[in-house]
Amino acid sequence: MGAAAVEVRFTVAPAAKRVPAAERERILANPGFGKVFSEHMAIARWERTRGWHDAEVRPYGPIAMDPGTSVLHYAQAVFEGLKAYRLQNGRVAVFRPEANAARFKRSARRLALPELPEGAFVDAIDLLVGLDADWVPSAPEHSLYLRPFMYASEVNLSVHPSDEVTFVLIASPSGSYFPSGVKPVTVWLSEDFSRAAPGGTGDAKTGGNYAGSLLAQAQAAEQGCDQVVWLDAVEHRWVEEMGGMNLFFVFGSGPKAKLMTPALTGTLLPGITRDALLTLGKDLGYEVEEGRISVEQWRSGCADNTLTEVFACGTAAVITPVGAVKSARGSWPVGDGKPGVISMRLRQALVDVQRGAARDVHGWMHAVATSG
Ligand SMILES: *Cc1c(COP(=O)(O)O)cnc(C)c1O
């Protein structure tokens, strides 16, 4: 935003009537994912001539929209996903919000949206989570999922970068991704569809990438698979991502094992969980590498047992082991089909930081001041 980068200040207008504690506890006992929301939201408006304005935290509720609103037609929008956790000591902290703020800016740039200053992104989180701290669950692996997003709110059907934009932050209590224990998934290698191509929007967190992935995900489900694995769009050979998660490959076993994750070529989404696991892997003494792996190498590595574990990672599920692979040209198991030892060790290491059970040596946990 250059010289126009002014401070964005959120005013706070709390709800007059709060949800009774008993009702809230009933909801928090079984929140599921993305279906219930906390009591407030943050919202800010941007206009090309005025910059950011009307920033406020207010009661959660619908946003009225003119049918001619640009985003409904041309999908100029970006989003983020991160979590606030209840630490063992009862305090509340958010995992690496500055990293999400930086990625939000990069995504916005790619979608020709204005860049929300990182400070405003983190302020919105601090204010909303502070106000709705009672909505941060304390059960293990439960959290308050935070969803910041920004969209073209100008009412205009001509195709152009919107002159009016809206930023919103909402929060949704979420349960454990694996309520009955971590369970490996079976993946379908998508050879008909591509998620992202060179020069496209694959490295931006934008809803259009997800819209384009749904048919492939449905195809995976038809094949009896849980998730789709994306290959590069040019050769249909190099493994990129699994659904909305990054992938890791474990070669060998024991302290000499090597972790490899596909390099960020521009068609992969740079996951913050991926980044954290590269660091934690090193901390645990493993060799870590950003590289590449082809479908043939994945298959032959599993056949000769040099490739011992495969897992996907992301904010929602932390680590999801991959137990088997299916494709039009054949199927094969990964390891013994059970969650791998190293996958689970990494998972525990990250979950321990997120719930305040392990020392936060990298300064990843951003404490939130809560009132009352
Ligand atoms: C959000 C996302 C990820 C995971 O990113 P995290 O920051 O780890 O949650 C991976 N791939 C895609 C396509 C995504 O949209």
mmCIF file of C-alpha atoms and ligand atoms in Angstrom:
data_model
loop_
_atom_site.group_PDB
_atom_site.id
_atom_site.type_symbol
_atom_site.label_atom_id
_atom_site.label_comp_id
_atom_site.label_asym_id
_atom_site.label_seq_id
_atom_site.Cartn_x
_atom_site.Cartn_y
_atom_site.Cartn_z
ATOM 1 C CA MET A 1 0.000 0.000 0.000
ATOM 2 C CA GLY A 2 3.115 2.212 0.141
ATOM 3 C CA ALA A 3 2.480 5.738 1.418
ATOM 4 C CA ALA A 4 -1.223 5.034 1.814
ATOM 5 C CA ALA A 5 -0.461 2.434 4.505
ATOM 6 C CA VAL A 6 -2.201 3.969 7.478
ATOM 7 C CA GLU A 7 -3.044 2.310 10.735
ATOM 8 C CA VAL A 8 -6.293 0.394 10.850
ATOM 9 C CA ARG A 9 -8.010 0.766 14.202
ATOM 10 C CA PHE A 10 -10.863 -1.506 15.180
ATOM 11 C CA THR A 11 -13.540 -0.121 17.478
ATOM 12 C CA VAL A 12 -15.217 -2.695 19.712
ATOM 13 C CA ALA A 13 -19.016 -2.890 20.083
ATOM 14 C CA PRO A 14 -19.772 -6.011 22.153
ATOM 15 C CA ALA A 15 -23.116 -7.805 21.994
ATOM 16 C CA ALA A 16 -25.619 -6.476 24.548
ATOM 17 C CA LYS A 17 -26.687 -9.984 25.455
ATOM 18 C CA ARG A 18 -24.214 -12.872 25.675
ATOM 19 C CA VAL A 19 -24.918 -16.565 25.163
ATOM 20 C CA PRO A 20 -25.502 -18.132 28.612
ATOM 21 C CA ALA A 21 -22.581 -20.227 29.881
ATOM 22 C CA ALA A 22 -24.606 -23.452 29.988
ATOM 23 C CA GLU A 23 -25.662 -23.052 26.358
ATOM 24 C CA ARG A 24 -22.078 -22.295 25.318
ATOM 25 C CA GLU A 25 -20.740 -25.354 27.166
ATOM 26 C CA ARG A 26 -23.353 -27.518 25.449
ATOM 27 C CA ILE A 27 -22.148 -26.274 22.037
ATOM 28 C CA LEU A 28 -18.456 -26.633 22.967
ATOM 29 C CA ALA A 29 -18.971 -30.244 24.061
ATOM 30 C CA ASN A 30 -19.481 -31.281 20.443
ATOM 31 C CA PRO A 31 -18.636 -28.420 18.084
ATOM 32 C CA GLY A 32 -17.794 -30.398 14.917
ATOM 33 C CA PHE A 33 -16.063 -28.229 12.325
ATOM 34 C CA GLY A 34 -17.139 -24.893 10.852
ATOM 35 C CA LYS A 35 -20.812 -25.058 11.755
ATOM 36 C CA VAL A 36 -21.046 -22.940 14.892
ATOM 37 C CA PHE A 37 -19.523 -19.518 15.418
ATOM 38 C CA SER A 38 -18.514 -17.362 18.349
ATOM 39 C CA GLU A 39 -20.494 -14.268 19.339
ATOM 40 C CA HIS A 40 -18.528 -11.591 17.510
ATOM 41 C CA MET A 41 -16.794 -10.861 14.224
ATOM 42 C CA ALA A 42 -14.334 -8.255 13.005
ATOM 43 C CA ILE A 43 -15.049 -6.337 9.813
ATOM 44 C CA ALA A 44 -13.278 -3.547 7.920
ATOM 45 C CA ARG A 45 -13.961 -1.802 4.629
ATOM 46 C CA TRP A 46 -11.523 -0.626 1.990
ATOM 47 C CA GLU A 47 -12.047 1.786 -0.854
ATOM 48 C CA ARG A 48 -9.423 2.643 -3.427
ATOM 49 C CA THR A 49 -9.806 6.354 -2.693
ATOM 50 C CA ARG A 50 -10.029 6.123 1.114
ATOM 51 C CA GLY A 51 -8.016 3.097 2.110
ATOM 52 C CA TRP A 52 -9.149 1.071 5.146
ATOM 53 C CA HIS A 53 -11.993 2.456 7.247
ATOM 54 C CA ASP A 54 -15.001 1.491 9.395
ATOM 55 C CA ALA A 55 -13.014 -1.224 11.156
ATOM 56 C CA GLU A 56 -14.977 -2.715 14.029
ATOM 57 C CA VAL A 57 -15.562 -5.779 16.152
ATOM 58 C CA ARG A 58 -19.305 -6.308 16.447
ATOM 59 C CA PRO A 59 -21.846 -9.057 17.141
ATOM 60 C CA TYR A 60 -21.673 -11.987 14.697
ATOM 61 C CA GLY A 61 -24.354 -11.831 12.024
ATOM 62 C CA PRO A 62 -25.267 -11.934 8.321
ATOM 63 C CA ILE A 63 -23.779 -9.502 5.807
ATOM 64 C CA ALA A 64 -26.353 -8.079 3.383
ATOM 65 C CA MET A 65 -25.131 -8.270 -0.205
ATOM 66 C CA ASP A 66 -26.337 -6.710 -3.444
ATOM 67 C CA PRO A 67 -26.724 -9.443 -6.122
ATOM 68 C CA GLY A 68 -24.362 -7.433 -8.313
ATOM 69 C CA THR A 69 -21.497 -7.689 -5.802
ATOM 70 C CA SER A 70 -18.348 -8.515 -7.727
ATOM 71 C CA VAL A 71 -17.109 -11.479 -5.655
ATOM 72 C CA LEU A 72 -20.288 -13.452 -6.396
ATOM 73 C CA HIS A 73 -19.387 -13.355 -10.091
ATOM 74 C CA TYR A 74 -15.602 -13.247 -10.414
ATOM 75 C CA ALA A 75 -14.383 -14.795 -7.139
ATOM 76 C CA GLN A 76 -11.856 -12.085 -6.279
ATOM 77 C CA ALA A 77 -11.317 -13.257 -2.715
ATOM 78 C CA VAL A 78 -8.690 -14.703 -0.365
ATOM 79 C CA PHE A 79 -8.814 -16.369 3.023
ATOM 80 C CA GLU A 80 -6.724 -17.728 5.881
ATOM 81 C CA GLY A 81 -7.095 -20.444 8.494
ATOM 82 C CA LEU A 82 -5.424 -20.545 11.902
ATOM 83 C CA LYS A 83 -6.277 -21.555 15.447
ATOM 84 C CA ALA A 84 -6.470 -20.185 18.985
ATOM 85 C CA TYR A 85 -5.685 -22.808 21.644
ATOM 86 C CA ARG A 86 -6.397 -23.109 25.344
ATOM 87 C CA LEU A 87 -2.998 -23.733 26.929
ATOM 88 C CA GLN A 88 -2.478 -26.114 29.837
ATOM 89 C CA ASN A 89 -2.162 -23.109 32.153
ATOM 90 C CA GLY A 90 -5.621 -21.870 31.102
ATOM 91 C CA ARG A 91 -4.345 -18.969 28.991
ATOM 92 C CA VAL A 92 -5.221 -18.527 25.319
ATOM 93 C CA ALA A 93 -2.670 -18.334 22.485
ATOM 94 C CA VAL A 94 -2.787 -18.260 18.685
ATOM 95 C CA PHE A 95 -0.321 -20.297 16.601
ATOM 96 C CA ARG A 96 1.897 -18.080 14.391
ATOM 97 C CA PRO A 97 -0.639 -15.372 13.415
ATOM 98 C CA GLU A 98 2.157 -13.215 11.954
ATOM 99 C CA ALA A 99 2.914 -15.975 9.444
ATOM 100 C CA ASN A 100 -0.752 -16.096 8.382
ATOM 101 C CA ALA A 101 -0.828 -12.286 8.170
ATOM 102 C CA ALA A 102 2.150 -12.349 5.802
ATOM 103 C CA ARG A 103 0.604 -15.095 3.656
ATOM 104 C CA PHE A 104 -2.711 -13.205 3.569
ATOM 105 C CA LYS A 105 -0.848 -10.226 2.096
ATOM 106 C CA ARG A 106 0.858 -12.399 -0.524
ATOM 107 C CA SER A 107 -2.453 -14.034 -1.481
ATOM 108 C CA ALA A 108 -4.121 -10.609 -1.705
ATOM 109 C CA ARG A 109 -1.380 -9.328 -4.001
ATOM 110 C CA ARG A 110 -1.886 -12.280 -6.365
ATOM 111 C CA LEU A 111 -5.652 -11.673 -6.483
ATOM 112 C CA ALA A 112 -5.203 -7.897 -7.046
ATOM 113 C CA LEU A 113 -6.738 -7.164 -3.632
ATOM 114 C CA PRO A 114 -5.406 -4.533 -1.205
ATOM 115 C CA GLU A 115 -2.885 -5.754 1.358
ATOM 116 C CA LEU A 116 -4.203 -5.595 4.905
ATOM 117 C CA PRO A 117 -1.319 -4.445 7.151
ATOM 118 C CA GLU A 118 -0.015 -7.351 9.244
ATOM 119 C CA GLY A 119 -0.591 -5.353 12.419
ATOM 120 C CA ALA A 120 -4.286 -4.937 11.600
ATOM 121 C CA PHE A 121 -4.636 -8.665 10.869
ATOM 122 C CA VAL A 122 -3.150 -9.551 14.269
ATOM 123 C CA ASP A 123 -5.100 -6.773 16.066
ATOM 124 C CA ALA A 124 -8.379 -8.121 14.681
ATOM 125 C CA ILE A 125 -7.465 -11.561 16.048
ATOM 126 C CA ASP A 126 -6.392 -10.190 19.438
ATOM 127 C CA LEU A 127 -9.639 -8.241 19.833
ATOM 128 C CA LEU A 128 -11.988 -10.983 18.631
ATOM 129 C CA VAL A 129 -10.302 -13.810 20.556
ATOM 130 C CA GLY A 130 -10.002 -11.579 23.618
ATOM 131 C CA LEU A 131 -13.718 -10.824 23.533
ATOM 132 C CA ASP A 132 -14.786 -14.400 22.704
ATOM 133 C CA ALA A 133 -12.143 -16.164 24.822
ATOM 134 C CA ASP A 134 -14.852 -18.257 26.500
ATOM 135 C CA TRP A 135 -15.327 -19.899 23.090
ATOM 136 C CA VAL A 136 -11.814 -21.347 23.084
ATOM 137 C CA PRO A 137 -12.406 -24.973 24.128
ATOM 138 C CA SER A 138 -10.132 -26.672 26.633
ATOM 139 C CA ALA A 139 -10.539 -30.322 25.548
ATOM 140 C CA PRO A 140 -7.369 -31.842 24.023
ATOM 141 C CA GLU A 141 -6.939 -30.950 20.330
ATOM 142 C CA HIS A 142 -10.037 -28.745 20.372
ATOM 143 C CA SER A 143 -9.527 -25.133 19.356
ATOM 144 C CA LEU A 144 -11.144 -21.932 18.175
ATOM 145 C CA TYR A 145 -10.640 -21.963 14.403
ATOM 146 C CA LEU A 146 -10.094 -18.470 13.006
ATOM 147 C CA ARG A 147 -11.166 -17.612 9.481
ATOM 148 C CA PRO A 148 -10.007 -14.235 8.147
ATOM 149 C CA PHE A 149 -11.178 -13.463 4.590
ATOM 150 C CA MET A 150 -11.378 -10.596 2.134
ATOM 151 C CA TYR A 151 -13.544 -10.148 -0.915
ATOM 152 C CA ALA A 152 -14.461 -7.781 -3.743
ATOM 153 C CA SER A 153 -17.514 -5.967 -2.379
ATOM 154 C CA GLU A 154 -17.967 -3.420 -5.149
ATOM 155 C CA VAL A 155 -21.352 -3.667 -6.896
ATOM 156 C CA ASN A 156 -20.212 -3.847 -10.497
ATOM 157 C CA LEU A 157 -20.289 -6.537 -13.194
ATOM 158 C CA SER A 158 -17.408 -5.173 -15.241
ATOM 159 C CA VAL A 159 -14.251 -7.272 -14.772
ATOM 160 C CA HIS A 160 -11.603 -5.269 -12.920
ATOM 161 C CA PRO A 161 -9.805 -5.246 -9.549
ATOM 162 C CA SER A 162 -12.543 -4.180 -7.163
ATOM 163 C CA ASP A 163 -12.502 -0.579 -5.931
ATOM 164 C CA GLU A 164 -14.287 -1.693 -2.771
ATOM 165 C CA VAL A 165 -13.178 -4.571 -0.580
ATOM 166 C CA THR A 166 -14.377 -6.045 2.699
ATOM 167 C CA PHE A 167 -12.236 -7.833 5.290
ATOM 168 C CA VAL A 168 -13.961 -10.101 7.805
ATOM 169 C CA LEU A 169 -12.727 -12.311 10.631
ATOM 170 C CA ILE A 170 -14.973 -14.974 12.130
ATOM 171 C CA ALA A 171 -14.243 -17.677 14.707
ATOM 172 C CA SER A 172 -15.607 -21.205 14.953
ATOM 173 C CA PRO A 173 -15.007 -23.584 17.866
ATOM 174 C CA SER A 174 -13.805 -26.886 16.435
ATOM 175 C CA GLY A 175 -13.427 -30.382 17.808
ATOM 176 C CA SER A 176 -10.640 -32.860 17.270
ATOM 177 C CA TYR A 177 -10.190 -33.850 13.623
ATOM 178 C CA PHE A 178 -9.765 -37.458 14.779
ATOM 179 C CA PRO A 179 -12.235 -37.919 17.684
ATOM 180 C CA SER A 180 -11.534 -41.669 17.794
ATOM 181 C CA GLY A 181 -7.772 -41.587 17.270
ATOM 182 C CA VAL A 182 -5.562 -40.764 14.302
ATOM 183 C CA LYS A 183 -6.590 -42.866 11.318
ATOM 184 C CA PRO A 184 -4.602 -43.134 8.061
ATOM 185 C CA VAL A 185 -6.339 -42.071 4.859
ATOM 186 C CA THR A 186 -6.440 -43.706 1.438
ATOM 187 C CA VAL A 187 -5.602 -41.293 -1.353
ATOM 188 C CA TRP A 188 -6.574 -41.135 -5.021
ATOM 189 C CA LEU A 189 -3.949 -39.879 -7.479
ATOM 190 C CA SER A 190 -5.792 -37.444 -9.720
ATOM 191 C CA GLU A 191 -4.489 -37.829 -13.249
ATOM 192 C CA ASP A 192 -7.458 -36.167 -15.014
ATOM 193 C CA PHE A 193 -7.558 -32.898 -13.097
ATOM 194 C CA SER A 194 -4.975 -30.334 -11.987
ATOM 195 C CA ARG A 195 -5.215 -28.109 -8.931
ATOM 196 C CA ALA A 196 -2.703 -25.502 -10.016
ATOM 197 C CA ALA A 197 -0.555 -24.713 -13.031
ATOM 198 C CA PRO A 198 2.618 -22.623 -13.381
ATOM 199 C CA GLY A 199 1.665 -18.942 -13.357
ATOM 200 C CA GLY A 200 -1.732 -19.705 -11.817
ATOM 201 C CA THR A 201 -3.028 -19.119 -8.307
ATOM 202 C CA GLY A 202 -1.889 -22.369 -6.629
ATOM 203 C CA ASP A 203 0.315 -20.592 -4.091
ATOM 204 C CA ALA A 204 -2.440 -18.153 -3.054
ATOM 205 C CA LYS A 205 -5.118 -19.090 -0.523
ATOM 206 C CA THR A 206 -8.126 -18.345 -2.676
ATOM 207 C CA GLY A 207 -11.519 -20.045 -2.763
ATOM 208 C CA GLY A 208 -11.348 -20.624 -6.521
ATOM 209 C CA ASN A 209 -8.617 -23.227 -6.004
ATOM 210 C CA TYR A 210 -11.024 -25.127 -3.777
ATOM 211 C CA ALA A 211 -13.985 -24.752 -6.154
ATOM 212 C CA GLY A 212 -11.866 -26.281 -8.915
ATOM 213 C CA SER A 213 -10.856 -29.205 -6.691
ATOM 214 C CA LEU A 214 -14.313 -30.421 -5.675
ATOM 215 C CA LEU A 215 -14.979 -32.594 -8.732
ATOM 216 C CA ALA A 216 -11.656 -34.387 -8.288
ATOM 217 C CA GLN A 217 -12.448 -34.880 -4.605
ATOM 218 C CA ALA A 218 -15.816 -36.372 -5.597
ATOM 219 C CA GLN A 219 -14.008 -38.681 -8.021
ATOM 220 C CA ALA A 220 -11.673 -39.768 -5.215
ATOM 221 C CA ALA A 221 -14.709 -40.562 -3.045
ATOM 222 C CA GLU A 222 -16.238 -42.616 -5.902
ATOM 223 C CA GLN A 223 -13.023 -44.645 -5.913
ATOM 224 C CA GLY A 224 -13.456 -45.309 -2.202
ATOM 225 C CA CYS A 225 -10.678 -42.853 -1.276
ATOM 226 C CA ASP A 226 -10.697 -40.206 1.448
ATOM 227 C CA GLN A 227 -8.613 -37.564 -0.293
ATOM 228 C CA VAL A 228 -7.239 -36.567 -3.662
ATOM 229 C CA VAL A 229 -3.500 -36.198 -4.318
ATOM 230 C CA TRP A 230 -2.511 -33.552 -6.838
ATOM 231 C CA LEU A 231 0.261 -34.004 -9.380
ATOM 232 C CA ASP A 232 2.038 -31.243 -11.294
ATOM 233 C CA ALA A 233 -0.044 -29.904 -14.184
ATOM 234 C CA VAL A 234 2.705 -30.172 -16.830
ATOM 235 C CA GLU A 235 3.995 -33.761 -16.608
ATOM 236 C CA HIS A 236 1.314 -35.268 -14.313
ATOM 237 C CA ARG A 237 4.216 -36.951 -12.597
ATOM 238 C CA TRP A 238 5.511 -34.934 -9.629
ATOM 239 C CA VAL A 239 3.559 -35.136 -6.392
ATOM 240 C CA GLU A 240 2.388 -31.760 -5.098
ATOM 241 C CA GLU A 241 -0.321 -31.766 -2.389
ATOM 242 C CA MET A 242 -3.144 -33.780 -0.819
ATOM 243 C CA GLY A 243 -6.520 -31.983 -0.841
ATOM 244 C CA GLY A 244 -5.888 -28.780 1.106
ATOM 245 C CA MET A 245 -2.805 -30.125 2.869
ATOM 246 C CA ASN A 246 0.936 -30.397 2.193
ATOM 247 C CA LEU A 247 2.660 -33.796 2.013
ATOM 248 C CA PHE A 248 5.734 -35.240 3.735
ATOM 249 C CA PHE A 249 7.646 -38.414 2.806
ATOM 250 C CA VAL A 250 9.766 -40.277 5.361
ATOM 251 C CA PHE A 251 12.732 -42.283 4.058
ATOM 252 C CA GLY A 252 14.376 -44.872 6.312
ATOM 253 C CA SER A 253 13.622 -45.222 10.014
ATOM 254 C CA GLY A 254 15.013 -44.428 13.454
ATOM 255 C CA PRO A 255 17.260 -41.427 14.146
ATOM 256 C CA LYS A 256 18.760 -41.595 10.624
ATOM 257 C CA ALA A 257 15.395 -41.118 8.895
ATOM 258 C CA LYS A 258 15.024 -38.327 6.340
ATOM 259 C CA LEU A 259 11.946 -36.149 5.915
ATOM 260 C CA MET A 260 11.201 -34.788 2.466
ATOM 261 C CA THR A 261 8.439 -32.405 1.455
ATOM 262 C CA PRO A 262 7.849 -31.178 -2.105
ATOM 263 C CA ALA A 263 9.579 -27.840 -2.719
ATOM 264 C CA LEU A 264 7.484 -24.688 -3.165
ATOM 265 C CA THR A 265 7.549 -24.433 -6.946
ATOM 266 C CA GLY A 266 4.833 -21.785 -7.178
ATOM 267 C CA THR A 267 2.023 -24.303 -7.660
ATOM 268 C CA LEU A 268 2.016 -25.431 -4.007
ATOM 269 C CA LEU A 269 0.442 -23.597 -1.123
ATOM 270 C CA PRO A 270 3.168 -22.706 1.412
ATOM 271 C CA GLY A 271 1.653 -24.288 4.523
ATOM 272 C CA ILE A 272 2.559 -22.918 7.919
ATOM 273 C CA THR A 273 2.232 -26.417 9.399
ATOM 274 C CA ARG A 274 4.652 -27.621 6.691
ATOM 275 C CA ASP A 275 7.084 -24.885 7.695
ATOM 276 C CA ALA A 276 6.747 -25.716 11.409
ATOM 277 C CA LEU A 277 7.345 -29.431 10.760
ATOM 278 C CA LEU A 278 10.503 -28.732 8.748
ATOM 279 C CA THR A 279 11.781 -26.913 11.863
ATOM 280 C CA LEU A 280 10.528 -29.488 14.413
ATOM 281 C CA GLY A 281 11.914 -32.341 12.280
ATOM 282 C CA LYS A 282 15.345 -30.732 12.448
ATOM 283 C CA ASP A 283 14.907 -30.123 16.212
ATOM 284 C CA LEU A 284 14.209 -33.846 16.650
ATOM 285 C CA GLY A 285 17.444 -34.670 14.834
ATOM 286 C CA TYR A 286 16.089 -35.809 11.476
ATOM 287 C CA GLU A 287 17.518 -34.778 8.150
ATOM 288 C CA VAL A 288 14.936 -32.566 6.417
ATOM 289 C CA GLU A 289 14.751 -31.654 2.766
ATOM 290 C CA GLU A 290 12.587 -29.746 0.333
ATOM 291 C CA GLY A 291 12.767 -31.803 -2.843
ATOM 292 C CA ARG A 292 10.535 -33.666 -5.231
ATOM 293 C CA ILE A 293 9.105 -37.127 -5.710
ATOM 294 C CA SER A 294 7.417 -38.710 -8.712
ATOM 295 C CA VAL A 295 4.550 -41.179 -8.643
ATOM 296 C CA GLU A 296 6.960 -43.950 -9.793
ATOM 297 C CA GLN A 297 9.378 -43.124 -6.961
ATOM 298 C CA TRP A 298 6.522 -43.145 -4.427
ATOM 299 C CA ARG A 299 5.439 -46.569 -5.651
ATOM 300 C CA SER A 300 8.914 -48.138 -5.876
ATOM 301 C CA GLY A 301 9.944 -46.621 -2.505
ATOM 302 C CA CYS A 302 6.981 -48.329 -0.838
ATOM 303 C CA ALA A 303 7.728 -51.590 -2.686
ATOM 304 C CA ASP A 304 11.365 -51.772 -1.508
ATOM 305 C CA ASN A 305 10.615 -50.262 1.935
ATOM 306 C CA THR A 306 12.992 -47.308 1.549
ATOM 307 C CA LEU A 307 9.951 -44.987 1.767
ATOM 308 C CA THR A 308 8.534 -45.879 5.174
ATOM 309 C CA GLU A 309 5.906 -43.241 6.011
ATOM 310 C CA VAL A 310 3.836 -40.617 4.205
ATOM 311 C CA PHE A 311 1.698 -37.988 5.880
ATOM 312 C CA ALA A 312 -0.227 -34.829 5.048
ATOM 313 C CA CYS A 313 -0.194 -31.716 7.231
ATOM 314 C CA GLY A 314 -2.272 -28.604 7.741
ATOM 315 C CA THR A 315 -3.880 -26.452 10.404
ATOM 316 C CA ALA A 316 -7.130 -28.436 10.576
ATOM 317 C CA ALA A 317 -5.813 -31.980 11.158
ATOM 318 C CA VAL A 318 -2.160 -31.235 12.133
ATOM 319 C CA ILE A 319 -0.839 -34.531 10.662
ATOM 320 C CA THR A 320 -2.875 -37.110 8.734
ATOM 321 C CA PRO A 321 -1.028 -40.344 7.885
ATOM 322 C CA VAL A 322 -1.452 -41.742 4.372
ATOM 323 C CA GLY A 323 -2.045 -45.510 4.564
ATOM 324 C CA ALA A 324 -2.648 -46.460 0.932
ATOM 325 C CA VAL A 325 -2.526 -45.054 -2.594
ATOM 326 C CA LYS A 326 -4.938 -45.735 -5.456
ATOM 327 C CA SER A 327 -4.721 -44.645 -9.063
ATOM 328 C CA ALA A 328 -6.086 -45.653 -12.457
ATOM 329 C CA ARG A 329 -2.837 -47.570 -12.989
ATOM 330 C CA GLY A 330 -2.615 -49.427 -9.705
ATOM 331 C CA SER A 331 -2.775 -49.370 -5.914
ATOM 332 C CA TRP A 332 -0.225 -49.875 -3.174
ATOM 333 C CA PRO A 333 0.017 -49.692 0.608
ATOM 334 C CA VAL A 334 2.284 -47.256 2.470
ATOM 335 C CA GLY A 335 4.240 -48.974 5.263
ATOM 336 C CA ASP A 336 2.003 -51.321 7.214
ATOM 337 C CA GLY A 337 -1.025 -49.056 6.743
ATOM 338 C CA LYS A 338 -0.836 -47.863 10.374
ATOM 339 C CA PRO A 339 0.202 -44.348 11.501
ATOM 340 C CA GLY A 340 4.010 -44.178 11.235
ATOM 341 C CA VAL A 341 6.229 -43.799 14.307
ATOM 342 C CA ILE A 342 7.940 -40.652 13.021
ATOM 343 C CA SER A 343 4.674 -39.133 11.772
ATOM 344 C CA MET A 344 3.157 -39.570 15.218
ATOM 345 C CA ARG A 345 6.273 -38.286 16.983
ATOM 346 C CA LEU A 346 6.201 -35.099 14.905
ATOM 347 C CA ARG A 347 2.470 -34.767 15.462
ATOM 348 C CA GLN A 348 2.902 -35.018 19.239
ATOM 349 C CA ALA A 349 5.771 -32.522 19.199
ATOM 350 C CA LEU A 350 3.625 -29.927 17.410
ATOM 351 C CA VAL A 351 0.466 -30.573 19.446
ATOM 352 C CA ASP A 352 2.539 -30.236 22.644
ATOM 353 C CA VAL A 353 3.717 -26.758 21.598
ATOM 354 C CA GLN A 354 0.158 -25.772 20.643
ATOM 355 C CA ARG A 355 -1.303 -26.761 24.011
ATOM 356 C CA GLY A 356 1.571 -25.341 26.010
ATOM 357 C CA ALA A 357 2.899 -28.734 27.153
ATOM 358 C CA ALA A 358 6.296 -28.245 25.503
ATOM 359 C CA ARG A 359 8.614 -25.240 25.571
ATOM 360 C CA ASP A 360 7.877 -22.813 22.760
ATOM 361 C CA VAL A 361 11.525 -22.372 21.725
ATOM 362 C CA HIS A 362 10.648 -20.768 18.369
ATOM 363 C CA GLY A 363 8.199 -18.191 19.786
ATOM 364 C CA TRP A 364 5.287 -19.587 17.780
ATOM 365 C CA MET A 365 2.552 -19.063 20.378
ATOM 366 C CA HIS A 366 1.060 -15.568 20.375
ATOM 367 C CA ALA A 367 -0.573 -14.923 23.761
ATOM 368 C CA VAL A 368 -3.960 -13.175 23.741
ATOM 369 C CA ALA A 369 -5.058 -10.939 26.605
ATOM 370 C CA THR A 370 -8.474 -12.051 27.782
ATOM 371 C CA SER A 371 -10.773 -9.946 29.907
ATOM 372 C CA GLY A 372 -12.696 -11.242 32.901
HETATM 373 C C1 LIG B 1 -4.233 -23.892 3.734
HETATM 374 C C2 LIG B 1 -3.651 -24.916 2.812
HETATM 375 C C3 LIG B 1 -2.616 -25.780 3.203
HETATM 376 C C4 LIG B 1 -2.100 -25.878 4.634
HETATM 377 O O1 LIG B 1 -1.638 -24.685 5.149
HETATM 378 P P1 LIG B 1 -1.490 -24.514 6.743
HETATM 379 O O2 LIG B 1 -0.984 -23.129 6.885
HETATM 380 O O3 LIG B 1 -0.525 -25.534 7.197
HETATM 381 O O4 LIG B 1 -2.840 -24.743 7.323
HETATM 382 C C5 LIG B 1 -2.092 -26.644 2.265
HETATM 383 N N1 LIG B 1 -2.557 -26.682 0.999
HETATM 384 C C6 LIG B 1 -3.571 -25.886 0.590
HETATM 385 C C7 LIG B 1 -4.038 -25.984 -0.813
HETATM 386 C C8 LIG B 1 -4.146 -24.978 1.475
HETATM 387 O O5 LIG B 1 -5.144 -24.199 1.046
#
